[in-house]
PDB file of N, CA and C in Angstrom:
ATOM      1  N   MET A   1     -22.825   3.511  12.118  1.00 40.00           N
ATOM      2  CA  MET A   1     -21.608   2.856  12.569  1.00 40.00           C
ATOM      3  C   MET A   1     -20.951   2.176  11.363  1.00 40.00           C
ATOM      4  N   SER A   2     -19.662   2.338  11.229  1.00 52.00           N
ATOM      5  CA  SER A   2     -18.964   1.792  10.063  1.00 52.00           C
ATOM      6  C   SER A   2     -18.492   0.365  10.329  1.00 52.00           C
ATOM      7  N   ASP A   3     -18.154  -0.285   9.282  1.00 71.00           N
ATOM      8  CA  ASP A   3     -17.659  -1.649   9.392  1.00 71.00           C
ATOM      9  C   ASP A   3     -16.179  -1.592   9.759  1.00 71.00           C
ATOM     10  N   ILE A   4     -15.851  -1.955  10.938  1.00 80.00           N
ATOM     11  CA  ILE A   4     -14.505  -1.809  11.482  1.00 80.00           C
ATOM     12  C   ILE A   4     -13.481  -2.677  10.753  1.00 80.00           C
ATOM     13  N   ARG A   5     -13.928  -3.800  10.205  1.00 86.00           N
ATOM     14  CA  ARG A   5     -12.968  -4.678   9.520  1.00 86.00           C
ATOM     15  C   ARG A   5     -12.350  -4.004   8.317  1.00 86.00           C
ATOM     16  N   PHE A   6     -13.182  -3.385   7.486  1.00 87.00           N
ATOM     17  CA  PHE A   6     -12.661  -2.717   6.298  1.00 87.00           C
ATOM     18  C   PHE A   6     -11.791  -1.523   6.675  1.00 87.00           C
ATOM     19  N   THR A   7     -12.161  -0.835   7.726  1.00 88.00           N
ATOM     20  CA  THR A   7     -11.362   0.301   8.179  1.00 88.00           C
ATOM     21  C   THR A   7      -9.985  -0.166   8.635  1.00 88.00           C
ATOM     22  N   LEU A   8      -9.931  -1.246   9.392  1.00 92.00           N
ATOM     23  CA  LEU A   8      -8.645  -1.765   9.856  1.00 92.00           C
ATOM     24  C   LEU A   8      -7.801  -2.304   8.705  1.00 92.00           C
ATOM     25  N   ILE A   9      -8.438  -2.958   7.743  1.00 93.00           N
ATOM     26  CA  ILE A   9      -7.705  -3.446   6.573  1.00 93.00           C
ATOM     27  C   ILE A   9      -7.133  -2.264   5.806  1.00 93.00           C
ATOM     28  N   GLY A  10      -7.924  -1.195   5.645  1.00 94.00           N
ATOM     29  CA  GLY A  10      -7.455  -0.005   4.945  1.00 94.00           C
ATOM     30  C   GLY A  10      -6.270   0.639   5.648  1.00 94.00           C
ATOM     31  N   ILE A  11      -6.348   0.750   6.945  1.00 95.00           N
ATOM     32  CA  ILE A  11      -5.229   1.324   7.713  1.00 95.00           C
ATOM     33  C   ILE A  11      -3.995   0.446   7.561  1.00 95.00           C
ATOM     34  N   GLY A  12      -4.174  -0.862   7.568  1.00 96.00           N
ATOM     35  CA  GLY A  12      -3.044  -1.782   7.402  1.00 96.00           C
ATOM     36  C   GLY A  12      -2.377  -1.636   6.042  1.00 96.00           C
ATOM     37  N   PHE A  13      -3.179  -1.528   4.975  1.00 97.00           N
ATOM     38  CA  PHE A  13      -2.614  -1.363   3.641  1.00 97.00           C
ATOM     39  C   PHE A  13      -1.863  -0.032   3.509  1.00 97.00           C
ATOM     40  N   ILE A  14      -2.436   1.027   4.028  1.00 97.00           N
ATOM     41  CA  ILE A  14      -1.770   2.332   3.948  1.00 97.00           C
ATOM     42  C   ILE A  14      -0.463   2.304   4.736  1.00 97.00           C
ATOM     43  N   PHE A  15      -0.492   1.719   5.923  1.00 97.00           N
ATOM     44  CA  PHE A  15       0.727   1.602   6.726  1.00 97.00           C
ATOM     45  C   PHE A  15       1.783   0.779   5.987  1.00 97.00           C
ATOM     46  N   ALA A  16       1.362  -0.332   5.381  1.00 96.00           N
ATOM     47  CA  ALA A  16       2.305  -1.178   4.639  1.00 96.00           C
ATOM     48  C   ALA A  16       2.904  -0.421   3.462  1.00 96.00           C
ATOM     49  N   GLY A  17       2.091   0.370   2.760  1.00 95.00           N
ATOM     50  CA  GLY A  17       2.608   1.154   1.636  1.00 95.00           C
ATOM     51  C   GLY A  17       3.662   2.148   2.065  1.00 95.00           C
ATOM     52  N   PHE A  18       3.401   2.886   3.138  1.00 95.00           N
ATOM     53  CA  PHE A  18       4.386   3.851   3.616  1.00 95.00           C
ATOM     54  C   PHE A  18       5.614   3.158   4.208  1.00 95.00           C
ATOM     55  N   LEU A  19       5.416   2.003   4.823  1.00 96.00           N
ATOM     56  CA  LEU A  19       6.547   1.254   5.369  1.00 96.00           C
ATOM     57  C   LEU A  19       7.464   0.757   4.256  1.00 96.00           C
ATOM     58  N   VAL A  20       6.885   0.194   3.206  1.00 94.00           N
ATOM     59  CA  VAL A  20       7.682  -0.275   2.066  1.00 94.00           C
ATOM     60  C   VAL A  20       8.403   0.898   1.415  1.00 94.00           C
ATOM     61  N   LEU A  21       7.711   2.019   1.257  1.00 93.00           N
ATOM     62  CA  LEU A  21       8.344   3.207   0.673  1.00 93.00           C
ATOM     63  C   LEU A  21       9.492   3.698   1.544  1.00 93.00           C
ATOM     64  N   GLY A  22       9.297   3.714   2.847  1.00 93.00           N
ATOM     65  CA  GLY A  22      10.344   4.200   3.744  1.00 93.00           C
ATOM     66  C   GLY A  22      11.551   3.290   3.809  1.00 93.00           C
ATOM     67  N   VAL A  23      11.327   1.981   3.790  1.00 93.00           N
ATOM     68  CA  VAL A  23      12.433   1.035   3.934  1.00 93.00           C
ATOM     69  C   VAL A  23      13.208   0.861   2.628  1.00 93.00           C
ATOM     70  N   PHE A  24      12.485   0.704   1.518  1.00 89.00           N
ATOM     71  CA  PHE A  24      13.138   0.380   0.249  1.00 89.00           C
ATOM     72  C   PHE A  24      13.218   1.549  -0.737  1.00 89.00           C
ATOM     73  N   GLY A  25      12.630   2.680  -0.399  1.00 87.00           N
ATOM     74  CA  GLY A  25      12.566   3.794  -1.340  1.00 87.00           C
ATOM     75  C   GLY A  25      13.871   4.547  -1.532  1.00 87.00           C
ATOM     76  N   GLN A  26      14.751   4.511  -0.560  1.00 84.00           N
ATOM     77  CA  GLN A  26      15.984   5.293  -0.637  1.00 84.00           C
ATOM     78  C   GLN A  26      16.857   4.867  -1.817  1.00 84.00           C
ATOM     79  N   ASP A  27      16.962   3.588  -2.087  1.00 78.00           N
ATOM     80  CA  ASP A  27      17.777   3.121  -3.207  1.00 78.00           C
ATOM     81  C   ASP A  27      17.245   3.649  -4.533  1.00 78.00           C
ATOM     82  N   HIS A  28      15.945   3.628  -4.695  1.00 81.00           N
ATOM     83  CA  HIS A  28      15.341   4.102  -5.941  1.00 81.00           C
ATOM     84  C   HIS A  28      15.517   5.613  -6.081  1.00 81.00           C
ATOM     85  N   TYR A  29      15.465   6.310  -4.981  1.00 82.00           N
ATOM     86  CA  TYR A  29      15.675   7.754  -4.991  1.00 82.00           C
ATOM     87  C   TYR A  29      17.114   8.078  -5.409  1.00 82.00           C
ATOM     88  N   ASN A  30      18.074   7.325  -4.897  1.00 82.00           N
ATOM     89  CA  ASN A  30      19.481   7.549  -5.250  1.00 82.00           C
ATOM     90  C   ASN A  30      19.736   7.303  -6.734  1.00 82.00           C
ATOM     91  N   PHE A  31      19.128   6.276  -7.295  1.00 83.00           N
ATOM     92  CA  PHE A  31      19.305   5.998  -8.727  1.00 83.00           C
ATOM     93  C   PHE A  31      18.703   7.104  -9.577  1.00 83.00           C
ATOM     94  N   ALA A  32      17.601   7.675  -9.143  1.00 83.00           N
ATOM     95  CA  ALA A  32      16.990   8.771  -9.905  1.00 83.00           C
ATOM     96  C   ALA A  32      17.917   9.976  -9.937  1.00 83.00           C
ATOM     97  N   ILE A  33      18.564  10.256  -8.820  1.00 85.00           N
ATOM     98  CA  ILE A  33      19.512  11.383  -8.780  1.00 85.00           C
ATOM     99  C   ILE A  33      20.713  11.090  -9.660  1.00 85.00           C
ATOM    100  N   GLN A  34      21.239   9.881  -9.600  1.00 84.00           N
ATOM    101  CA  GLN A  34      22.389   9.523 -10.442  1.00 84.00           C
ATOM    102  C   GLN A  34      22.047   9.650 -11.918  1.00 84.00           C
ATOM    103  N   ALA A  35      20.889   9.170 -12.312  1.00 83.00           N
ATOM    104  CA  ALA A  35      20.506   9.206 -13.727  1.00 83.00           C
ATOM    105  C   ALA A  35      20.300  10.641 -14.194  1.00 83.00           C
ATOM    106  N   GLN A  36      19.693  11.462 -13.368  1.00 84.00           N
ATOM    107  CA  GLN A  36      19.391  12.827 -13.765  1.00 84.00           C
ATOM    108  C   GLN A  36      20.637  13.713 -13.769  1.00 84.00           C
ATOM    109  N   GLU A  37      21.471  13.581 -12.784  1.00 86.00           N
ATOM    110  CA  GLU A  37      22.619  14.476 -12.658  1.00 86.00           C
ATOM    111  C   GLU A  37      23.837  14.018 -13.465  1.00 86.00           C
ATOM    112  N   PHE A  38      24.081  12.716 -13.482  1.00 84.00           N
ATOM    113  CA  PHE A  38      25.325  12.227 -14.071  1.00 84.00           C
ATOM    114  C   PHE A  38      25.127  11.428 -15.355  1.00 84.00           C
ATOM    115  N   GLY A  39      23.967  10.830 -15.536  1.00 82.00           N
ATOM    116  CA  GLY A  39      23.727  10.018 -16.717  1.00 82.00           C
ATOM    117  C   GLY A  39      24.231   8.592 -16.590  1.00 82.00           C
ATOM    118  N   ASP A  40      25.012   8.310 -15.574  1.00 85.00           N
ATOM    119  CA  ASP A  40      25.511   6.958 -15.305  1.00 85.00           C
ATOM    120  C   ASP A  40      24.956   6.505 -13.959  1.00 85.00           C
ATOM    121  N   CYS A  41      24.624   5.223 -13.866  1.00 86.00           N
ATOM    122  CA  CYS A  41      24.081   4.682 -12.621  1.00 86.00           C
ATOM    123  C   CYS A  41      25.025   3.612 -12.088  1.00 86.00           C
ATOM    124  N   TYR A  42      25.269   3.671 -10.796  1.00 86.00           N
ATOM    125  CA  TYR A  42      26.166   2.719 -10.151  1.00 86.00           C
ATOM    126  C   TYR A  42      25.501   2.138  -8.923  1.00 86.00           C
ATOM    127  N   LYS A  43      25.647   0.827  -8.749  1.00 85.00           N
ATOM    128  CA  LYS A  43      25.263   0.148  -7.522  1.00 85.00           C
ATOM    129  C   LYS A  43      26.531  -0.051  -6.711  1.00 85.00           C
ATOM    130  N   PHE A  44      26.404   0.088  -5.420  1.00 83.00           N
ATOM    131  CA  PHE A  44      27.550  -0.108  -4.549  1.00 83.00           C
ATOM    132  C   PHE A  44      27.321  -1.379  -3.748  1.00 83.00           C
ATOM    133  N   MET A  45      28.150  -2.399  -4.063  1.00 83.00           N
ATOM    134  CA  MET A  45      28.031  -3.688  -3.387  1.00 83.00           C
ATOM    135  C   MET A  45      29.411  -4.110  -2.917  1.00 83.00           C
ATOM    136  N   ASP A  46      29.496  -4.484  -1.659  1.00 87.00           N
ATOM    137  CA  ASP A  46      30.743  -4.954  -1.047  1.00 87.00           C
ATOM    138  C   ASP A  46      31.867  -3.935  -1.193  1.00 87.00           C
ATOM    139  N   GLY A  47      31.544  -2.652  -1.098  1.00 86.00           N
ATOM    140  CA  GLY A  47      32.544  -1.611  -1.182  1.00 86.00           C
ATOM    141  C   GLY A  47      33.023  -1.303  -2.587  1.00 86.00           C
ATOM    142  N   LYS A  48      32.439  -1.909  -3.585  1.00 91.00           N
ATOM    143  CA  LYS A  48      32.829  -1.663  -4.975  1.00 91.00           C
ATOM    144  C   LYS A  48      31.637  -1.111  -5.720  1.00 91.00           C
ATOM    145  N   GLN A  49      31.924  -0.273  -6.696  1.00 88.00           N
ATOM    146  CA  GLN A  49      30.832   0.251  -7.511  1.00 88.00           C
ATOM    147  C   GLN A  49      30.719  -0.558  -8.794  1.00 88.00           C
ATOM    148  N   VAL A  50      29.492  -0.884  -9.124  1.00 88.00           N
ATOM    149  CA  VAL A  50      29.198  -1.668 -10.311  1.00 88.00           C
ATOM    150  C   VAL A  50      28.265  -0.834 -11.185  1.00 88.00           C
ATOM    151  N   GLU A  51      28.627  -0.636 -12.439  1.00 89.00           N
ATOM    152  CA  GLU A  51      27.787   0.158 -13.326  1.00 89.00           C
ATOM    153  C   GLU A  51      26.581  -0.670 -13.764  1.00 89.00           C
ATOM    154  N   VAL A  52      25.410  -0.045 -13.704  1.00 88.00           N
ATOM    155  CA  VAL A  52      24.176  -0.681 -14.126  1.00 88.00           C
ATOM    156  C   VAL A  52      23.486   0.212 -15.149  1.00 88.00           C
ATOM    157  N   SER A  53      22.611  -0.362 -15.917  1.00 88.00           N
ATOM    158  CA  SER A  53      21.880   0.384 -16.935  1.00 88.00           C
ATOM    159  C   SER A  53      20.837   1.284 -16.262  1.00 88.00           C
ATOM    160  N   CYS A  54      20.875   2.569 -16.571  1.00 85.00           N
ATOM    161  CA  CYS A  54      19.929   3.508 -15.965  1.00 85.00           C
ATOM    162  C   CYS A  54      18.497   3.232 -16.409  1.00 85.00           C
ATOM    163  N   SER A  55      18.312   2.778 -17.633  1.00 87.00           N
ATOM    164  CA  SER A  55      16.952   2.499 -18.084  1.00 87.00           C
ATOM    165  C   SER A  55      16.352   1.310 -17.334  1.00 87.00           C
ATOM    166  N   ASP A  56      17.160   0.296 -17.062  1.00 89.00           N
ATOM    167  CA  ASP A  56      16.677  -0.845 -16.273  1.00 89.00           C
ATOM    168  C   ASP A  56      16.329  -0.415 -14.854  1.00 89.00           C
ATOM    169  N   VAL A  57      17.169   0.420 -14.291  1.00 87.00           N
ATOM    170  CA  VAL A  57      16.934   0.900 -12.928  1.00 87.00           C
ATOM    171  C   VAL A  57      15.661   1.747 -12.876  1.00 87.00           C
ATOM    172  N   MET A  58      15.430   2.562 -13.889  1.00 88.00           N
ATOM    173  CA  MET A  58      14.227   3.396 -13.918  1.00 88.00           C
ATOM    174  C   MET A  58      12.967   2.544 -14.099  1.00 88.00           C
ATOM    175  N   GLN A  59      13.080   1.439 -14.846  1.00 92.00           N
ATOM    176  CA  GLN A  59      11.939   0.523 -14.966  1.00 92.00           C
ATOM    177  C   GLN A  59      11.645  -0.149 -13.626  1.00 92.00           C
ATOM    178  N   GLU A  60      12.678  -0.558 -12.915  1.00 90.00           N
ATOM    179  CA  GLU A  60      12.496  -1.133 -11.586  1.00 90.00           C
ATOM    180  C   GLU A  60      11.876  -0.114 -10.640  1.00 90.00           C
ATOM    181  N   ARG A  61      12.299   1.140 -10.787  1.00 89.00           N
ATOM    182  CA  ARG A  61      11.764   2.220  -9.960  1.00 89.00           C
ATOM    183  C   ARG A  61      10.278   2.413 -10.234  1.00 89.00           C
ATOM    184  N   ALA A  62       9.884   2.373 -11.495  1.00 92.00           N
ATOM    185  CA  ALA A  62       8.471   2.535 -11.849  1.00 92.00           C
ATOM    186  C   ALA A  62       7.635   1.395 -11.281  1.00 92.00           C
ATOM    187  N   VAL A  63       8.147   0.179 -11.343  1.00 94.00           N
ATOM    188  CA  VAL A  63       7.426  -0.976 -10.786  1.00 94.00           C
ATOM    189  C   VAL A  63       7.307  -0.837  -9.269  1.00 94.00           C
ATOM    190  N   PHE A  64       8.387  -0.420  -8.633  1.00 94.00           N
ATOM    191  CA  PHE A  64       8.387  -0.246  -7.179  1.00 94.00           C
ATOM    192  C   PHE A  64       7.339   0.783  -6.756  1.00 94.00           C
ATOM    193  N   PHE A  65       7.339   1.928  -7.406  1.00 94.00           N
ATOM    194  CA  PHE A  65       6.372   2.951  -7.038  1.00 94.00           C
ATOM    195  C   PHE A  65       4.954   2.550  -7.432  1.00 94.00           C
ATOM    196  N   GLY A  66       4.806   1.728  -8.457  1.00 96.00           N
ATOM    197  CA  GLY A  66       3.493   1.187  -8.782  1.00 96.00           C
ATOM    198  C   GLY A  66       2.963   0.308  -7.668  1.00 96.00           C
ATOM    199  N   ILE A  67       3.830  -0.498  -7.093  1.00 95.00           N
ATOM    200  CA  ILE A  67       3.439  -1.362  -5.972  1.00 95.00           C
ATOM    201  C   ILE A  67       3.054  -0.516  -4.764  1.00 95.00           C
ATOM    202  N   VAL A  68       3.856   0.516  -4.482  1.00 95.00           N
ATOM    203  CA  VAL A  68       3.564   1.380  -3.333  1.00 95.00           C
ATOM    204  C   VAL A  68       2.239   2.108  -3.530  1.00 95.00           C
ATOM    205  N   VAL A  69       2.028   2.656  -4.719  1.00 96.00           N
ATOM    206  CA  VAL A  69       0.772   3.367  -4.990  1.00 96.00           C
ATOM    207  C   VAL A  69      -0.407   2.395  -4.937  1.00 96.00           C
ATOM    208  N   SER A  70      -0.217   1.169  -5.384  1.00 97.00           N
ATOM    209  CA  SER A  70      -1.287   0.166  -5.312  1.00 97.00           C
ATOM    210  C   SER A  70      -1.651  -0.158  -3.867  1.00 97.00           C
ATOM    211  N   LEU A  71      -0.646  -0.315  -3.020  1.00 96.00           N
ATOM    212  CA  LEU A  71      -0.917  -0.589  -1.608  1.00 96.00           C
ATOM    213  C   LEU A  71      -1.678   0.558  -0.957  1.00 96.00           C
ATOM    214  N   ILE A  72      -1.219   1.775  -1.194  1.00 97.00           N
ATOM    215  CA  ILE A  72      -1.876   2.929  -0.591  1.00 97.00           C
ATOM    216  C   ILE A  72      -3.270   3.121  -1.188  1.00 97.00           C
ATOM    217  N   GLY A  73      -3.413   2.909  -2.489  1.00 97.00           N
ATOM    218  CA  GLY A  73      -4.723   3.029  -3.126  1.00 97.00           C
ATOM    219  C   GLY A  73      -5.706   1.992  -2.602  1.00 97.00           C
ATOM    220  N   ALA A  74      -5.245   0.761  -2.406  1.00 96.00           N
ATOM    221  CA  ALA A  74      -6.110  -0.275  -1.837  1.00 96.00           C
ATOM    222  C   ALA A  74      -6.525   0.110  -0.418  1.00 96.00           C
ATOM    223  N   GLY A  75      -5.595   0.693   0.325  1.00 96.00           N
ATOM    224  CA  GLY A  75      -5.922   1.135   1.676  1.00 96.00           C
ATOM    225  C   GLY A  75      -6.982   2.223   1.687  1.00 96.00           C
ATOM    226  N   VAL A  76      -6.867   3.174   0.774  1.00 95.00           N
ATOM    227  CA  VAL A  76      -7.874   4.235   0.682  1.00 95.00           C
ATOM    228  C   VAL A  76      -9.225   3.650   0.283  1.00 95.00           C
ATOM    229  N   PHE A  77      -9.217   2.713  -0.657  1.00 94.00           N
ATOM    230  CA  PHE A  77     -10.464   2.055  -1.071  1.00 94.00           C
ATOM    231  C   PHE A  77     -11.148   1.385   0.120  1.00 94.00           C
ATOM    232  N   PHE A  78     -10.388   0.618   0.896  1.00 92.00           N
ATOM    233  CA  PHE A  78     -10.981  -0.080   2.035  1.00 92.00           C
ATOM    234  C   PHE A  78     -11.415   0.891   3.130  1.00 92.00           C
ATOM    235  N   LEU A  79     -10.689   1.995   3.299  1.00 91.00           N
ATOM    236  CA  LEU A  79     -11.123   2.990   4.278  1.00 91.00           C
ATOM    237  C   LEU A  79     -12.449   3.609   3.871  1.00 91.00           C
ATOM    238  N   ILE A  80     -12.575   3.967   2.607  1.00 89.00           N
ATOM    239  CA  ILE A  80     -13.829   4.552   2.136  1.00 89.00           C
ATOM    240  C   ILE A  80     -14.963   3.540   2.254  1.00 89.00           C
ATOM    241  N   ARG A  81     -14.677   2.309   1.893  1.00 87.00           N
ATOM    242  CA  ARG A  81     -15.703   1.269   1.989  1.00 87.00           C
ATOM    243  C   ARG A  81     -16.098   1.036   3.445  1.00 87.00           C
ATOM    244  N   GLY A  82     -15.130   1.084   4.338  1.00 84.00           N
ATOM    245  CA  GLY A  82     -15.434   0.898   5.757  1.00 84.00           C
ATOM    246  C   GLY A  82     -16.240   2.039   6.336  1.00 84.00           C
ATOM    247  N   VAL A  83     -15.948   3.254   5.923  1.00 80.00           N
ATOM    248  CA  VAL A  83     -16.666   4.409   6.451  1.00 80.00           C
ATOM    249  C   VAL A  83     -18.082   4.478   5.878  1.00 80.00           C
ATOM    250  N   ARG A  84     -18.225   4.162   4.605  1.00 75.00           N
ATOM    251  CA  ARG A  84     -19.522   4.257   3.952  1.00 75.00           C
ATOM    252  C   ARG A  84     -20.363   3.007   4.110  1.00 75.00           C
ATOM    253  N   GLY A  85     -19.786   1.950   4.654  1.00 68.00           N
ATOM    254  CA  GLY A  85     -20.496   0.677   4.731  1.00 68.00           C
ATOM    255  C   GLY A  85     -21.638   0.685   5.724  1.00 68.00           C
ATOM    256  N   LYS A  86     -22.639  -0.098   5.430  1.00 64.00           N
ATOM    257  CA  LYS A  86     -23.788  -0.237   6.322  1.00 64.00           C
ATOM    258  C   LYS A  86     -24.110  -1.712   6.538  1.00 64.00           C
ATOM    259  N   TRP A  87     -23.096  -2.569   6.444  1.00 58.00           N
ATOM    260  CA  TRP A  87     -23.344  -4.000   6.526  1.00 58.00           C
ATOM    261  C   TRP A  87     -23.846  -4.402   7.899  1.00 58.00           C
ATOM    262  N   ASP A  88     -23.362  -3.751   8.934  1.00 57.00           N
ATOM    263  CA  ASP A  88     -23.810  -4.093  10.276  1.00 57.00           C
ATOM    264  C   ASP A  88     -25.201  -3.540  10.566  1.00 57.00           C
ATOM    265  N   GLN A  89     -25.616  -2.519   9.845  1.00 63.00           N
ATOM    266  CA  GLN A  89     -26.900  -1.880  10.107  1.00 63.00           C
ATOM    267  C   GLN A  89     -28.026  -2.458   9.261  1.00 63.00           C
ATOM    268  N   ASP A  90     -27.716  -3.095   8.156  1.00 66.00           N
ATOM    269  CA  ASP A  90     -28.730  -3.603   7.244  1.00 66.00           C
ATOM    270  C   ASP A  90     -29.066  -5.068   7.518  1.00 66.00           C
ATOM    271  N   VAL A  91     -29.269  -5.411   8.752  1.00 66.00           N
ATOM    272  CA  VAL A  91     -29.617  -6.778   9.121  1.00 66.00           C
ATOM    273  C   VAL A  91     -31.145  -6.877   9.142  1.00 66.00           C
ATOM    274  N   LYS A  92     -31.660  -7.892   8.509  1.00 71.00           N
ATOM    275  CA  LYS A  92     -33.114  -8.097   8.479  1.00 71.00           C
ATOM    276  C   LYS A  92     -33.597  -8.434   9.885  1.00 71.00           C
ATOM    277  N   PRO A  93     -34.781  -7.992  10.218  1.00 68.00           N
ATOM    278  CA  PRO A  93     -35.287  -8.259  11.581  1.00 68.00           C
ATOM    279  C   PRO A  93     -35.357  -9.740  11.921  1.00 68.00           C
ATOM    280  N   GLU A  94     -35.631 -10.579  10.926  1.00 69.00           N
ATOM    281  CA  GLU A  94     -35.722 -12.014  11.222  1.00 69.00           C
ATOM    282  C   GLU A  94     -34.351 -12.664  11.416  1.00 69.00           C
ATOM    283  N   ASP A  95     -33.262 -11.955  11.032  1.00 68.00           N
ATOM    284  CA  ASP A  95     -31.914 -12.499  11.197  1.00 68.00           C
ATOM    285  C   ASP A  95     -31.201 -11.971  12.430  1.00 68.00           C
ATOM    286  N   LYS A  96     -31.811 -11.081  13.156  1.00 68.00           N
ATOM    287  CA  LYS A  96     -31.168 -10.498  14.335  1.00 68.00           C
ATOM    288  C   LYS A  96     -31.070 -11.531  15.452  1.00 68.00           C
ATOM    289  N   VAL A  97     -30.007 -11.411  16.213  1.00 69.00           N
ATOM    290  CA  VAL A  97     -29.792 -12.282  17.364  1.00 69.00           C
ATOM    291  C   VAL A  97     -29.616 -11.381  18.575  1.00 69.00           C
ATOM    292  N   GLY A  98     -30.182 -11.759  19.684  1.00 68.00           N
ATOM    293  CA  GLY A  98     -30.050 -10.967  20.894  1.00 68.00           C
ATOM    294  C   GLY A  98     -31.396 -10.479  21.350  1.00 68.00           C
ATOM    295  N   PRO A  99     -31.399  -9.429  22.198  1.00 71.00           N
ATOM    296  CA  PRO A  99     -32.672  -8.895  22.683  1.00 71.00           C
ATOM    297  C   PRO A  99     -33.536  -8.430  21.505  1.00 71.00           C
ATOM    298  N   ASP A 100     -34.795  -8.600  21.614  1.00 66.00           N
ATOM    299  CA  ASP A 100     -35.778  -8.221  20.586  1.00 66.00           C
ATOM    300  C   ASP A 100     -35.567  -8.959  19.289  1.00 66.00           C
ATOM    301  N   SER A 101     -35.049 -10.171  19.314  1.00 62.00           N
ATOM    302  CA  SER A 101     -34.835 -10.944  18.089  1.00 62.00           C
ATOM    303  C   SER A 101     -36.029 -11.847  17.852  1.00 62.00           C
ATOM    304  N   SER A 102     -36.104 -12.364  16.644  1.00 60.00           N
ATOM    305  CA  SER A 102     -37.210 -13.249  16.294  1.00 60.00           C
ATOM    306  C   SER A 102     -36.919 -14.703  16.645  1.00 60.00           C
ATOM    307  N   PHE A 103     -35.663 -15.006  17.051  1.00 60.00           N
ATOM    308  CA  PHE A 103     -35.309 -16.367  17.417  1.00 60.00           C
ATOM    309  C   PHE A 103     -35.784 -16.671  18.836  1.00 60.00           C
ATOM    310  N   PRO A 104     -36.350 -17.856  19.032  1.00 61.00           N
ATOM    311  CA  PRO A 104     -36.751 -18.215  20.399  1.00 61.00           C
ATOM    312  C   PRO A 104     -35.519 -18.515  21.252  1.00 61.00           C
ATOM    313  N   SER A 105     -35.574 -18.164  22.518  1.00 54.00           N
ATOM    314  CA  SER A 105     -34.419 -18.397  23.388  1.00 54.00           C
ATOM    315  C   SER A 105     -34.421 -19.791  23.942  1.00 54.00           C
TER     316      SER A 105
END
């Protein structure tokens, strides 16, 4: 039996990573297309376009995807740890509580 806490934490981290990517990833994707196709990057704020440095935008994009990959990687780590864990099974007989325990009732 696996440790359910680590499994749930892993699922939460993976979900958070995909959620952050889905909600905030579109802007970074648009800047990548602008930089690759046109060489100029523009932000659109309040109906006006503002020119921004493509290198700065690409650095922000790298940091953003680093955060997303870190969240998903942490989730995978906790999932593996939860599946491979034996913390609930490796209880010493003298520490068990319940039926057949060494503690007097």
